[in-house]
Amino acid sequence: MNIAGAVCFRAGHRPRMFYKLHVHRGRKGEPKTFAGSDYRDFIRMVHRQLGTPVVGLGL
């Protein structure tokens, strides 16, 4: 199981957490991890939900 997540903070508001799970079930031809497009789609989803630009810190 893999997870991608984001925690968003905004002054005067409650923090929000977003996540996306990827479960590998061992099926033939099934991807074992997230692809770059999965991360891109996750960031787009967070952006749409928040209605504001997403700024990240790379670790």
PDB file of N, CA, C and O in Angstrom:
ATOM      1  N   MET A   1       0.847  -1.158   0.000  1.00  0.00           N
ATOM      2  CA  MET A   1       0.000   0.000   0.000  1.00  0.00           C
ATOM      3  C   MET A   1       0.903   1.235   0.000  1.00  0.00           C
ATOM      4  O   MET A   1       1.878   1.294   0.739  1.00  0.00           O
ATOM      5  N   ASN A   2       0.571   2.205  -0.836  1.00  0.00           N
ATOM      6  CA  ASN A   2       1.258   3.492  -0.891  1.00  0.00           C
ATOM      7  C   ASN A   2       0.243   4.591  -0.619  1.00  0.00           C
ATOM      8  O   ASN A   2      -0.935   4.437  -0.917  1.00  0.00           O
ATOM      9  N   ILE A   3       0.734   5.699  -0.065  1.00  0.00           N
ATOM     10  CA  ILE A   3      -0.151   6.820   0.210  1.00  0.00           C
ATOM     11  C   ILE A   3       0.548   8.126  -0.175  1.00  0.00           C
ATOM     12  O   ILE A   3       1.747   8.274   0.033  1.00  0.00           O
ATOM     13  N   ALA A   4      -0.199   9.020  -0.779  1.00  0.00           N
ATOM     14  CA  ALA A   4       0.261  10.378  -1.054  1.00  0.00           C
ATOM     15  C   ALA A   4      -0.640  11.292  -0.238  1.00  0.00           C
ATOM     16  O   ALA A   4      -1.856  11.097  -0.200  1.00  0.00           O
ATOM     17  N   GLY A   5      -0.051  12.280   0.421  1.00  0.00           N
ATOM     18  CA  GLY A   5      -0.866  13.127   1.270  1.00  0.00           C
ATOM     19  C   GLY A   5      -0.397  14.565   1.291  1.00  0.00           C
ATOM     20  O   GLY A   5       0.732  14.878   0.928  1.00  0.00           O
ATOM     21  N   ALA A   6      -1.300  15.425   1.717  1.00  0.00           N
ATOM     22  CA  ALA A   6      -1.006  16.842   1.853  1.00  0.00           C
ATOM     23  C   ALA A   6      -1.791  17.379   3.046  1.00  0.00           C
ATOM     24  O   ALA A   6      -2.947  17.015   3.248  1.00  0.00           O
ATOM     25  N   VAL A   7      -1.138  18.225   3.825  1.00  0.00           N
ATOM     26  CA  VAL A   7      -1.799  18.921   4.925  1.00  0.00           C
ATOM     27  C   VAL A   7      -1.738  20.402   4.595  1.00  0.00           C
ATOM     28  O   VAL A   7      -0.680  20.931   4.284  1.00  0.00           O
ATOM     29  N   CYS A   8      -2.882  21.059   4.637  1.00  0.00           N
ATOM     30  CA  CYS A   8      -2.970  22.461   4.234  1.00  0.00           C
ATOM     31  C   CYS A   8      -3.380  23.320   5.420  1.00  0.00           C
ATOM     32  O   CYS A   8      -4.343  23.009   6.111  1.00  0.00           O
ATOM     33  N   PHE A   9      -2.621  24.406   5.619  1.00  0.00           N
ATOM     34  CA  PHE A   9      -2.879  25.328   6.717  1.00  0.00           C
ATOM     35  C   PHE A   9      -3.215  26.697   6.145  1.00  0.00           C
ATOM     36  O   PHE A   9      -2.615  27.141   5.179  1.00  0.00           O
ATOM     37  N   ARG A  10      -4.197  27.351   6.776  1.00  0.00           N
ATOM     38  CA  ARG A  10      -4.592  28.697   6.375  1.00  0.00           C
ATOM     39  C   ARG A  10      -4.935  29.471   7.644  1.00  0.00           C
ATOM     40  O   ARG A  10      -5.678  28.963   8.497  1.00  0.00           O
ATOM     41  N   ALA A  11      -4.399  30.667   7.770  1.00  0.00           N
ATOM     42  CA  ALA A  11      -4.622  31.459   8.979  1.00  0.00           C
ATOM     43  C   ALA A  11      -6.121  31.643   9.236  1.00  0.00           C
ATOM     44  O   ALA A  11      -6.876  31.991   8.333  1.00  0.00           O
ATOM     45  N   GLY A  12      -6.530  31.363  10.457  1.00  0.00           N
ATOM     46  CA  GLY A  12      -7.924  31.539  10.844  1.00  0.00           C
ATOM     47  C   GLY A  12      -8.846  30.403  10.457  1.00  0.00           C
ATOM     48  O   GLY A  12     -10.049  30.486  10.683  1.00  0.00           O
ATOM     49  N   HIS A  13      -8.315  29.335   9.853  1.00  0.00           N
ATOM     50  CA  HIS A  13      -9.116  28.187   9.441  1.00  0.00           C
ATOM     51  C   HIS A  13      -8.533  26.901  10.035  1.00  0.00           C
ATOM     52  O   HIS A  13      -7.374  26.864  10.419  1.00  0.00           O
ATOM     53  N   ARG A  14      -9.348  25.871  10.067  1.00  0.00           N
ATOM     54  CA  ARG A  14      -8.865  24.569  10.515  1.00  0.00           C
ATOM     55  C   ARG A  14      -7.939  23.971   9.468  1.00  0.00           C
ATOM     56  O   ARG A  14      -8.152  24.160   8.275  1.00  0.00           O
ATOM     57  N   PRO A  15      -6.928  23.212   9.882  1.00  0.00           N
ATOM     58  CA  PRO A  15      -6.073  22.527   8.904  1.00  0.00           C
ATOM     59  C   PRO A  15      -6.887  21.483   8.143  1.00  0.00           C
ATOM     60  O   PRO A  15      -7.856  20.923   8.670  1.00  0.00           O
ATOM     61  N   ARG A  16      -6.504  21.229   6.902  1.00  0.00           N
ATOM     62  CA  ARG A  16      -7.176  20.218   6.086  1.00  0.00           C
ATOM     63  C   ARG A  16      -6.156  19.197   5.622  1.00  0.00           C
ATOM     64  O   ARG A  16      -5.014  19.542   5.327  1.00  0.00           O
ATOM     65  N   MET A  17      -6.571  17.940   5.580  1.00  0.00           N
ATOM     66  CA  MET A  17      -5.690  16.870   5.129  1.00  0.00           C
ATOM     67  C   MET A  17      -6.322  16.180   3.926  1.00  0.00           C
ATOM     68  O   MET A  17      -7.517  15.878   3.930  1.00  0.00           O
ATOM     69  N   PHE A  18      -5.509  15.953   2.908  1.00  0.00           N
ATOM     70  CA  PHE A  18      -5.937  15.249   1.710  1.00  0.00           C
ATOM     71  C   PHE A  18      -5.015  14.057   1.529  1.00  0.00           C
ATOM     72  O   PHE A  18      -3.827  14.134   1.818  1.00  0.00           O
ATOM     73  N   TYR A  19      -5.567  12.945   1.040  1.00  0.00           N
ATOM     74  CA  TYR A  19      -4.721  11.786   0.789  1.00  0.00           C
ATOM     75  C   TYR A  19      -5.299  10.940  -0.336  1.00  0.00           C
ATOM     76  O   TYR A  19      -6.484  11.029  -0.660  1.00  0.00           O
ATOM     77  N   LYS A  20      -4.422  10.139  -0.919  1.00  0.00           N
ATOM     78  CA  LYS A  20      -4.820   9.209  -1.968  1.00  0.00           C
ATOM     79  C   LYS A  20      -4.075   7.909  -1.718  1.00  0.00           C
ATOM     80  O   LYS A  20      -2.861   7.912  -1.504  1.00  0.00           O
ATOM     81  N   LEU A  21      -4.794   6.803  -1.715  1.00  0.00           N
ATOM     82  CA  LEU A  21      -4.204   5.489  -1.488  1.00  0.00           C
ATOM     83  C   LEU A  21      -4.000   4.765  -2.811  1.00  0.00           C
ATOM     84  O   LEU A  21      -4.788   4.908  -3.736  1.00  0.00           O
ATOM     85  N   HIS A  22      -2.937   3.969  -2.844  1.00  0.00           N
ATOM     86  CA  HIS A  22      -2.718   3.061  -3.969  1.00  0.00           C
ATOM     87  C   HIS A  22      -2.453   1.690  -3.359  1.00  0.00           C
ATOM     88  O   HIS A  22      -1.482   1.500  -2.633  1.00  0.00           O
ATOM     89  N   VAL A  23      -3.343   0.749  -3.641  1.00  0.00           N
ATOM     90  CA  VAL A  23      -3.214  -0.603  -3.092  1.00  0.00           C
ATOM     91  C   VAL A  23      -2.807  -1.534  -4.221  1.00  0.00           C
ATOM     92  O   VAL A  23      -3.471  -1.610  -5.259  1.00  0.00           O
ATOM     93  N   HIS A  24      -1.695  -2.245  -4.016  1.00  0.00           N
ATOM     94  CA  HIS A  24      -1.230  -3.241  -4.985  1.00  0.00           C
ATOM     95  C   HIS A  24      -1.729  -4.600  -4.521  1.00  0.00           C
ATOM     96  O   HIS A  24      -1.428  -5.048  -3.418  1.00  0.00           O
ATOM     97  N   ARG A  25      -2.500  -5.248  -5.359  1.00  0.00           N
ATOM     98  CA  ARG A  25      -3.100  -6.533  -4.999  1.00  0.00           C
ATOM     99  C   ARG A  25      -2.364  -7.722  -5.615  1.00  0.00           C
ATOM    100  O   ARG A  25      -2.816  -8.851  -5.504  1.00  0.00           O
ATOM    101  N   GLY A  26      -1.253  -7.463  -6.297  1.00  0.00           N
ATOM    102  CA  GLY A  26      -0.456  -8.554  -6.859  1.00  0.00           C
ATOM    103  C   GLY A  26      -0.973  -9.109  -8.173  1.00  0.00           C
ATOM    104  O   GLY A  26      -0.549 -10.174  -8.604  1.00  0.00           O
ATOM    105  N   ARG A  27      -1.879  -8.401  -8.799  1.00  0.00           N
ATOM    106  CA  ARG A  27      -2.412  -8.868 -10.079  1.00  0.00           C
ATOM    107  C   ARG A  27      -1.410  -8.600 -11.196  1.00  0.00           C
ATOM    108  O   ARG A  27      -0.699  -7.600 -11.180  1.00  0.00           O
ATOM    109  N   LYS A  28      -1.381  -9.474 -12.155  1.00  0.00           N
ATOM    110  CA  LYS A  28      -0.458  -9.339 -13.276  1.00  0.00           C
ATOM    111  C   LYS A  28      -0.782  -8.062 -14.064  1.00  0.00           C
ATOM    112  O   LYS A  28      -1.930  -7.796 -14.391  1.00  0.00           O
ATOM    113  N   GLY A  29       0.264  -7.272 -14.347  1.00  0.00           N
ATOM    114  CA  GLY A  29       0.101  -6.044 -15.100  1.00  0.00           C
ATOM    115  C   GLY A  29      -0.348  -4.844 -14.278  1.00  0.00           C
ATOM    116  O   GLY A  29      -0.426  -3.735 -14.792  1.00  0.00           O
ATOM    117  N   GLU A  30      -0.645  -5.063 -13.000  1.00  0.00           N
ATOM    118  CA  GLU A  30      -1.085  -3.962 -12.141  1.00  0.00           C
ATOM    119  C   GLU A  30       0.132  -3.175 -11.652  1.00  0.00           C
ATOM    120  O   GLU A  30       1.129  -3.764 -11.230  1.00  0.00           O
ATOM    121  N   PRO A  31       0.080  -1.830 -11.706  1.00  0.00           N
ATOM    122  CA  PRO A  31       1.223  -1.048 -11.214  1.00  0.00           C
ATOM    123  C   PRO A  31       1.407  -1.238  -9.710  1.00  0.00           C
ATOM    124  O   PRO A  31       0.435  -1.359  -8.967  1.00  0.00           O
ATOM    125  N   LYS A  32       2.669  -1.265  -9.283  1.00  0.00           N
ATOM    126  CA  LYS A  32       2.971  -1.482  -7.868  1.00  0.00           C
ATOM    127  C   LYS A  32       3.018  -0.189  -7.070  1.00  0.00           C
ATOM    128  O   LYS A  32       2.988  -0.212  -5.850  1.00  0.00           O
ATOM    129  N   THR A  33       3.103   0.944  -7.738  1.00  0.00           N
ATOM    130  CA  THR A  33       3.229   2.217  -7.049  1.00  0.00           C
ATOM    131  C   THR A  33       2.567   3.319  -7.869  1.00  0.00           C
ATOM    132  O   THR A  33       2.061   3.070  -8.966  1.00  0.00           O
ATOM    133  N   PHE A  34       2.568   4.526  -7.348  1.00  0.00           N
ATOM    134  CA  PHE A  34       2.013   5.664  -8.064  1.00  0.00           C
ATOM    135  C   PHE A  34       2.856   5.975  -9.290  1.00  0.00           C
ATOM    136  O   PHE A  34       4.081   5.851  -9.252  1.00  0.00           O
ATOM    137  N   ALA A  35       2.209   6.428 -10.327  1.00  0.00           N
ATOM    138  CA  ALA A  35       2.894   6.955 -11.507  1.00  0.00           C
ATOM    139  C   ALA A  35       2.939   8.480 -11.369  1.00  0.00           C
ATOM    140  O   ALA A  35       2.224   9.061 -10.548  1.00  0.00           O
ATOM    141  N   GLY A  36       3.765   9.118 -12.177  1.00  0.00           N
ATOM    142  CA  GLY A  36       3.851  10.574 -12.145  1.00  0.00           C
ATOM    143  C   GLY A  36       2.508  11.233 -12.385  1.00  0.00           C
ATOM    144  O   GLY A  36       2.178  12.249 -11.773  1.00  0.00           O
ATOM    145  N   SER A  37       1.707  10.640 -13.265  1.00  0.00           N
ATOM    146  CA  SER A  37       0.384  11.205 -13.555  1.00  0.00           C
ATOM    147  C   SER A  37      -0.546  11.118 -12.341  1.00  0.00           C
ATOM    148  O   SER A  37      -1.424  11.963 -12.166  1.00  0.00           O
ATOM    149  N   ASP A  38      -0.356  10.109 -11.491  1.00  0.00           N
ATOM    150  CA  ASP A  38      -1.161   9.998 -10.266  1.00  0.00           C
ATOM    151  C   ASP A  38      -0.861  11.144  -9.302  1.00  0.00           C
ATOM    152  O   ASP A  38      -1.762  11.719  -8.696  1.00  0.00           O
ATOM    153  N   TYR A  39       0.431  11.481  -9.169  1.00  0.00           N
ATOM    154  CA  TYR A  39       0.810  12.612  -8.319  1.00  0.00           C
ATOM    155  C   TYR A  39       0.266  13.923  -8.902  1.00  0.00           C
ATOM    156  O   TYR A  39      -0.238  14.771  -8.174  1.00  0.00           O
ATOM    157  N   ARG A  40       0.384  14.075 -10.223  1.00  0.00           N
ATOM    158  CA  ARG A  40      -0.134  15.276 -10.888  1.00  0.00           C
ATOM    159  C   ARG A  40      -1.626  15.416 -10.631  1.00  0.00           C
ATOM    160  O   ARG A  40      -2.103  16.496 -10.260  1.00  0.00           O
ATOM    161  N   ASP A  41      -2.379  14.329 -10.788  1.00  0.00           N
ATOM    162  CA  ASP A  41      -3.826  14.367 -10.574  1.00  0.00           C
ATOM    163  C   ASP A  41      -4.164  14.670  -9.114  1.00  0.00           C
ATOM    164  O   ASP A  41      -5.141  15.365  -8.835  1.00  0.00           O
ATOM    165  N   PHE A  42      -3.351  14.162  -8.190  1.00  0.00           N
ATOM    166  CA  PHE A  42      -3.570  14.438  -6.768  1.00  0.00           C
ATOM    167  C   PHE A  42      -3.409  15.929  -6.478  1.00  0.00           C
ATOM    168  O   PHE A  42      -4.245  16.538  -5.807  1.00  0.00           O
ATOM    169  N   ILE A  43      -2.343  16.535  -7.002  1.00  0.00           N
ATOM    170  CA  ILE A  43      -2.112  17.963  -6.779  1.00  0.00           C
ATOM    171  C   ILE A  43      -3.229  18.791  -7.412  1.00  0.00           C
ATOM    172  O   ILE A  43      -3.698  19.765  -6.825  1.00  0.00           O
ATOM    173  N   ARG A  44      -3.697  18.403  -8.583  1.00  0.00           N
ATOM    174  CA  ARG A  44      -4.818  19.112  -9.219  1.00  0.00           C
ATOM    175  C   ARG A  44      -6.079  19.013  -8.384  1.00  0.00           C
ATOM    176  O   ARG A  44      -6.833  19.977  -8.260  1.00  0.00           O
ATOM    177  N   MET A  45      -6.338  17.835  -7.801  1.00  0.00           N
ATOM    178  CA  MET A  45      -7.527  17.641  -6.975  1.00  0.00           C
ATOM    179  C   MET A  45      -7.458  18.539  -5.734  1.00  0.00           C
ATOM    180  O   MET A  45      -8.439  19.186  -5.373  1.00  0.00           O
ATOM    181  N   VAL A  46      -6.282  18.608  -5.099  1.00  0.00           N
ATOM    182  CA  VAL A  46      -6.124  19.461  -3.919  1.00  0.00           C
ATOM    183  C   VAL A  46      -6.351  20.926  -4.309  1.00  0.00           C
ATOM    184  O   VAL A  46      -7.049  21.664  -3.617  1.00  0.00           O
ATOM    185  N   HIS A  47      -5.793  21.329  -5.420  1.00  0.00           N
ATOM    186  CA  HIS A  47      -5.954  22.702  -5.911  1.00  0.00           C
ATOM    187  C   HIS A  47      -7.436  23.033  -6.129  1.00  0.00           C
ATOM    188  O   HIS A  47      -7.918  24.086  -5.725  1.00  0.00           O
ATOM    189  N   ARG A  48      -8.180  22.123  -6.758  1.00  0.00           N
ATOM    190  CA  ARG A  48      -9.619  22.345  -7.000  1.00  0.00           C
ATOM    191  C   ARG A  48     -10.395  22.423  -5.696  1.00  0.00           C
ATOM    192  O   ARG A  48     -11.279  23.262  -5.537  1.00  0.00           O
ATOM    193  N   GLN A  49     -10.075  21.533  -4.753  1.00  0.00           N
ATOM    194  CA  GLN A  49     -10.797  21.516  -3.473  1.00  0.00           C
ATOM    195  C   GLN A  49     -10.562  22.803  -2.680  1.00  0.00           C
ATOM    196  O   GLN A  49     -11.478  23.321  -2.059  1.00  0.00           O
ATOM    197  N   LEU A  50      -9.328  23.307  -2.705  1.00  0.00           N
ATOM    198  CA  LEU A  50      -8.983  24.496  -1.925  1.00  0.00           C
ATOM    199  C   LEU A  50      -9.359  25.788  -2.631  1.00  0.00           C
ATOM    200  O   LEU A  50      -9.608  26.804  -1.994  1.00  0.00           O
ATOM    201  N   GLY A  51      -9.331  25.785  -3.960  1.00  0.00           N
ATOM    202  CA  GLY A  51      -9.627  26.990  -4.710  1.00  0.00           C
ATOM    203  C   GLY A  51      -8.527  28.029  -4.609  1.00  0.00           C
ATOM    204  O   GLY A  51      -8.779  29.224  -4.762  1.00  0.00           O
ATOM    205  N   THR A  52      -7.309  27.587  -4.353  1.00  0.00           N
ATOM    206  CA  THR A  52      -6.159  28.487  -4.226  1.00  0.00           C
ATOM    207  C   THR A  52      -4.917  27.735  -4.701  1.00  0.00           C
ATOM    208  O   THR A  52      -4.916  26.513  -4.740  1.00  0.00           O
ATOM    209  N   PRO A  53      -3.862  28.445  -5.076  1.00  0.00           N
ATOM    210  CA  PRO A  53      -2.650  27.758  -5.519  1.00  0.00           C
ATOM    211  C   PRO A  53      -2.076  26.854  -4.428  1.00  0.00           C
ATOM    212  O   PRO A  53      -2.208  27.124  -3.241  1.00  0.00           O
ATOM    213  N   VAL A  54      -1.426  25.784  -4.860  1.00  0.00           N
ATOM    214  CA  VAL A  54      -0.797  24.834  -3.950  1.00  0.00           C
ATOM    215  C   VAL A  54       0.708  25.077  -3.975  1.00  0.00           C
ATOM    216  O   VAL A  54       1.327  25.096  -5.033  1.00  0.00           O
ATOM    217  N   VAL A  55       1.285  25.289  -2.798  1.00  0.00           N
ATOM    218  CA  VAL A  55       2.712  25.511  -2.663  1.00  0.00           C
ATOM    219  C   VAL A  55       3.264  24.349  -1.838  1.00  0.00           C
ATOM    220  O   VAL A  55       2.744  24.043  -0.769  1.00  0.00           O
ATOM    221  N   GLY A  56       4.292  23.690  -2.346  1.00  0.00           N
ATOM    222  CA  GLY A  56       4.812  22.521  -1.640  1.00  0.00           C
ATOM    223  C   GLY A  56       6.250  22.671  -1.219  1.00  0.00           C
ATOM    224  O   GLY A  56       6.987  23.491  -1.754  1.00  0.00           O
ATOM    225  N   LEU A  57       6.632  21.883  -0.260  1.00  0.00           N
ATOM    226  CA  LEU A  57       8.004  21.799   0.203  1.00  0.00           C
ATOM    227  C   LEU A  57       8.509  20.419  -0.176  1.00  0.00           C
ATOM    228  O   LEU A  57       7.949  19.425   0.270  1.00  0.00           O
ATOM    229  N   GLY A  58       9.531  20.363  -1.001  1.00  0.00           N
ATOM    230  CA  GLY A  58      10.094  19.061  -1.367  1.00  0.00           C
ATOM    231  C   GLY A  58      11.043  18.565  -0.294  1.00  0.00           C
ATOM    232  O   GLY A  58      11.913  19.293   0.146  1.00  0.00           O
ATOM    233  N   LEU A  59      10.851  17.363   0.154  1.00  0.00           N
ATOM    234  CA  LEU A  59      11.733  16.796   1.183  1.00  0.00           C
ATOM    235  C   LEU A  59      12.564  15.701   0.599  1.00  0.00           C
ATOM    236  O   LEU A  59      12.227  15.015  -0.270  1.00  0.00           O
TER     237      LEU A  59
END
